[in-house]
mmCIF file of C-alpha atoms in Angstrom:
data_model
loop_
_atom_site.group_PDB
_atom_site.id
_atom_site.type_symbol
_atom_site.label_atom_id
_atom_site.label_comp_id
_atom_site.label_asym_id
_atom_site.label_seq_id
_atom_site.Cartn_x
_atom_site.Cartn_y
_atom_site.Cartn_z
ATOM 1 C CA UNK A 1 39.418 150.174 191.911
ATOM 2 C CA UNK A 2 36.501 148.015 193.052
ATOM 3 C CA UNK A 3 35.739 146.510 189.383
ATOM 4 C CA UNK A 4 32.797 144.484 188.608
ATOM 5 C CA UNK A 5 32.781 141.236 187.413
ATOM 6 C CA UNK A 6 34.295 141.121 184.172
ATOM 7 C CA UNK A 7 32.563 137.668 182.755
ATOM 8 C CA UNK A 8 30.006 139.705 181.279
ATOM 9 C CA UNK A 9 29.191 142.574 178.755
ATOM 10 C CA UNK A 10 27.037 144.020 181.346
ATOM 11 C CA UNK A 11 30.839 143.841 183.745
ATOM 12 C CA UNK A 12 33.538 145.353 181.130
ATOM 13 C CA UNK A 13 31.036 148.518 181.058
ATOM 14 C CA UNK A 14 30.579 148.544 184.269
ATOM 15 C CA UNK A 15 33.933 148.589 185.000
ATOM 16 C CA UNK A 16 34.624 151.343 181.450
ATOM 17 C CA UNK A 17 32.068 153.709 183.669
ATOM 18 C CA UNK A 18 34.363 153.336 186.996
ATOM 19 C CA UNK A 19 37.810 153.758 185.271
ATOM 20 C CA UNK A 20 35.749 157.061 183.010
ATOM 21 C CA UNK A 21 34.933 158.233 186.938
ATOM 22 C CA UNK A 22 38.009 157.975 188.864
ATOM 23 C CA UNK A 23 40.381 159.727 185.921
ATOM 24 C CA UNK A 24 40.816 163.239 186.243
ATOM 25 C CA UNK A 25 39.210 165.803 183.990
ATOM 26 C CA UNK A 26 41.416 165.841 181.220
ATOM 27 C CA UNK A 27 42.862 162.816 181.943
ATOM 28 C CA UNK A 28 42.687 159.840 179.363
ATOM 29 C CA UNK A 29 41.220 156.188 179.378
ATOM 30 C CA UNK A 30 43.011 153.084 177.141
ATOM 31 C CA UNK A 31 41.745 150.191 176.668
ATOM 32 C CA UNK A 32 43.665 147.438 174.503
ATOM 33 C CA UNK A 33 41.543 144.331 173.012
ATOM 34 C CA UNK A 34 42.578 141.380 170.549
ATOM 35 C CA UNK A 35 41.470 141.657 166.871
ATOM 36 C CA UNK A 36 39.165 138.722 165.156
ATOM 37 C CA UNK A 37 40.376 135.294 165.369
ATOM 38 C CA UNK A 38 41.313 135.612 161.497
ATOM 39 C CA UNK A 39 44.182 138.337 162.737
ATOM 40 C CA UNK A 40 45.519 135.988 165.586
ATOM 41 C CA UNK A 41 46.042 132.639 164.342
ATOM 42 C CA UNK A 42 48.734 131.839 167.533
ATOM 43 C CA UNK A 43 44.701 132.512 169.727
ATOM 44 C CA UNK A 44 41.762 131.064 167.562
ATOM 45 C CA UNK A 45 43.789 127.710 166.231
ATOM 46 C CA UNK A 46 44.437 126.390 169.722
ATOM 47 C CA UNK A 47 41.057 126.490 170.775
ATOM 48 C CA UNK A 48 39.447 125.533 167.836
ATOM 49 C CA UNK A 49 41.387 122.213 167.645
ATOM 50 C CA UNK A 50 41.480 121.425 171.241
ATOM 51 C CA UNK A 51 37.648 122.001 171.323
ATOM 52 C CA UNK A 52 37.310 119.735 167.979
ATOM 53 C CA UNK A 53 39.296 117.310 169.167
ATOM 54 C CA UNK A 54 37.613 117.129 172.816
ATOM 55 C CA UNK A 55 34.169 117.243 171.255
ATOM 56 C CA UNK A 56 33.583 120.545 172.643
ATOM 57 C CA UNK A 57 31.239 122.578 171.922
ATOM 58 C CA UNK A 58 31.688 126.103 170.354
ATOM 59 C CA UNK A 59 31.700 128.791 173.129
ATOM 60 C CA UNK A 60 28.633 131.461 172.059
ATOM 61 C CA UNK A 61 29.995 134.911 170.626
ATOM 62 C CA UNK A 62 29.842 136.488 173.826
ATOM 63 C CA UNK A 63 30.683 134.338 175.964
ATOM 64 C CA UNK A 64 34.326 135.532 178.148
ATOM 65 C CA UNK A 65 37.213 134.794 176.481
ATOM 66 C CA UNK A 66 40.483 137.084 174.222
ATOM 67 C CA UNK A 67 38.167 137.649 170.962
ATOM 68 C CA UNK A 68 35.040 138.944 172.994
ATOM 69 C CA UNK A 69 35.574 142.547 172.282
ATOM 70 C CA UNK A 70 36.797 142.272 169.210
ATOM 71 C CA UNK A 71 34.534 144.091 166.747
ATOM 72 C CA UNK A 72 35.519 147.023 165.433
ATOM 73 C CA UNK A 73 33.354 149.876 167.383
ATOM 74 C CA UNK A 74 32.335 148.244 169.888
ATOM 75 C CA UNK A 75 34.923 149.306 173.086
ATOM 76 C CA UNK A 76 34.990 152.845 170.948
ATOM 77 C CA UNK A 77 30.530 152.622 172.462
ATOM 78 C CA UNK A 78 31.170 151.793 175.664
ATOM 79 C CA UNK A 79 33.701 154.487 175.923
ATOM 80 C CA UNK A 80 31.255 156.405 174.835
ATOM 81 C CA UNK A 81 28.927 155.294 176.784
ATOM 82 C CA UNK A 82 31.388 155.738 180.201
ATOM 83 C CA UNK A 83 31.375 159.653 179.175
ATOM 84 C CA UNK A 84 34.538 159.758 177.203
ATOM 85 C CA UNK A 85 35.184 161.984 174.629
ATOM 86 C CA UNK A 86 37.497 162.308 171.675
ATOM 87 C CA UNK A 87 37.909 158.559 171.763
ATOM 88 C CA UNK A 88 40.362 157.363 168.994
ATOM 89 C CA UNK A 89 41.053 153.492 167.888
ATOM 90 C CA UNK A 90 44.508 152.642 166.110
ATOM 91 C CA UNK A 91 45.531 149.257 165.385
ATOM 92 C CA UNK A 92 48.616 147.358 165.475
ATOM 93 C CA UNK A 93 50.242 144.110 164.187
ATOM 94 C CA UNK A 94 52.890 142.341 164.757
ATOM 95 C CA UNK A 95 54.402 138.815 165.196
ATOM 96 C CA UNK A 96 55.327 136.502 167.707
ATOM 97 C CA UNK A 97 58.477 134.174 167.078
ATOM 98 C CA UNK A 98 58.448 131.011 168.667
ATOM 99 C CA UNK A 99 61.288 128.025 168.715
ATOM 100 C CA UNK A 100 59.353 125.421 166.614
ATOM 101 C CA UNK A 101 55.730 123.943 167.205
ATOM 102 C CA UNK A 102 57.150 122.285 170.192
ATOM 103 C CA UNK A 103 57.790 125.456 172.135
ATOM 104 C CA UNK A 104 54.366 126.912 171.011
ATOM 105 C CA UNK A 105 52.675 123.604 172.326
ATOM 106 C CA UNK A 106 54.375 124.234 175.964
ATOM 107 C CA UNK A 107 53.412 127.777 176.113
ATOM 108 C CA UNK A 108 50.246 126.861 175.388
ATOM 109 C CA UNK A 109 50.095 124.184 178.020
ATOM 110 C CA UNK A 110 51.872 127.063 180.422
ATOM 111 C CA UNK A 111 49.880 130.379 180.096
ATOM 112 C CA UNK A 112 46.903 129.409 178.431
ATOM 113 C CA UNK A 113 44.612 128.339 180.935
ATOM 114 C CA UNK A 114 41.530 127.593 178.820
ATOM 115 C CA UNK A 115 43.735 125.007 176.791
ATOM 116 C CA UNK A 116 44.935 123.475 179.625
ATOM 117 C CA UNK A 117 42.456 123.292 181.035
ATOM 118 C CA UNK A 118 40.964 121.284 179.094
ATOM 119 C CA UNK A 119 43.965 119.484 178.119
ATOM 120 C CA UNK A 120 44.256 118.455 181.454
ATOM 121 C CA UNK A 121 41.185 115.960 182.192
ATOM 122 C CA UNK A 122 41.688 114.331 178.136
ATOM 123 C CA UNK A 123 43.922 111.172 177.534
ATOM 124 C CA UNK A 124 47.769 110.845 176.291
ATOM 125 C CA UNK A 125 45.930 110.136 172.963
ATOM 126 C CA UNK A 126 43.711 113.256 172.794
ATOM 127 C CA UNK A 127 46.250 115.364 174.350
ATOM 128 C CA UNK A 128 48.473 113.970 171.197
ATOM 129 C CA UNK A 129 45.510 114.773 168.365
ATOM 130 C CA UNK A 130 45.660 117.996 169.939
ATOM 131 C CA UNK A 131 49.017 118.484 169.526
ATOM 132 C CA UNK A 132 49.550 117.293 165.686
ATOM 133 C CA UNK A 133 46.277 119.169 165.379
ATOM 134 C CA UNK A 134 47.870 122.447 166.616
ATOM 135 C CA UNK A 135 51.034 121.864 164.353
ATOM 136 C CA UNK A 136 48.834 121.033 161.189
ATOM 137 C CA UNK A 137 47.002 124.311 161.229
ATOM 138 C CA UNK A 138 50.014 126.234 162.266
ATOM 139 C CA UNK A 139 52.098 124.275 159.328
ATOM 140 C CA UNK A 140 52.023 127.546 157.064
ATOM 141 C CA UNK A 141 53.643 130.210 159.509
ATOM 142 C CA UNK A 142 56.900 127.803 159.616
ATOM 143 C CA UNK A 143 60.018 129.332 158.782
ATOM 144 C CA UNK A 144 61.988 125.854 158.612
ATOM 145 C CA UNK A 145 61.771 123.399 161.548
ATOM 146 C CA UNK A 146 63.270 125.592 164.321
ATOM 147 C CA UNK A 147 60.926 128.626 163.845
ATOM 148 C CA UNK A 148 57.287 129.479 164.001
ATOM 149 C CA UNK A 149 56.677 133.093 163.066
ATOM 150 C CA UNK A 150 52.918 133.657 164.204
ATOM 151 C CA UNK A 151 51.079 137.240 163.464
ATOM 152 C CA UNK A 152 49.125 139.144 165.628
ATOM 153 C CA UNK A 153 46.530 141.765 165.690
ATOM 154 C CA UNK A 154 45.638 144.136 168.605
ATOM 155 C CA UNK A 155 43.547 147.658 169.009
ATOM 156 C CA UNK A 156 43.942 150.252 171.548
ATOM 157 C CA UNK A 157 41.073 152.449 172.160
ATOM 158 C CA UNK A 158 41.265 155.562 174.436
ATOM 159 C CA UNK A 159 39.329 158.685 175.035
ATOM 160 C CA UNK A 160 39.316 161.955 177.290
ATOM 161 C CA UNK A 161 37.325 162.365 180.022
#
């Protein structure tokens, strides 16, 4: 599919209106989004800290990034919007398990490319405040040293063209 850019509002329903197009009559659209920050600690306390401890300044609501579409109703509209019908939202939860703070902090420095991003032009000392930063926050979803039990919070939306 030749999607639009996806960096903006304006983009993901663009792009809602071209995937509502191209299925079938009868045929069904999904999209799955994050929840809030509150629901996905192992998301919002990485950025938060790195940004604090950068001197960063808060990214606007809108502005691209995991939580951008994640009030309730809002993917259910553009749906809508795209010319789906009998659109249904159902949310799930779970939780990720990782190896201690340690392995979070490398998968973090691995796969999350806005962290690392800017992890990678700050100092062994920042990078370090970061890091005990990330592990304070995080303190409470310890099970013992060797286990960080993080939840999540995700919401598929699909409808029927």
């Amino acid at each position: 599919l030749p999607l639009r850019e996806q960096r903006s509002p304006t983009g993901f329903c663009m792009s809602s209106a071209e995937f509502a197009r191209v299925t079938k009559p009868g045929g069904r659209v999904a999209v799955a989004t994050w929840q809030g920050p509150e629901l996905n600690p192992w998301g919002a306390v990485p950025g938060r800290v790195v940004s604090r401890t950068l001197g960063l300044p808060p990214p606007p609501p809108d502005a691209p990034g995991i939580f951008r579409c994640a009030k309730p109703g809002l993917v259910r509209g553009i749906l809508g919007d795209a010319g789906l019908k009998d659109i249904v939202e159902r949310e799930l939860t779970g939780t990720v398990v990782y190896e201690g703070p340690g392995h979070f902090w490398a998968f973090l420095n691995d796969v999350v490319a806005p962290v690392s991003s800017a992890l990678a032009g700050a100092d062994a000392a920042a990078r370090e405040a970061a890091r005990a930063g990330v592990a304070a926050e995080l303190a409470g979803f310890a099970q013992g040293a060797e286990r960080l039990v993080l939840p999540w919070a995700a919401r598929v939306t699909a409808g029927t063209r």
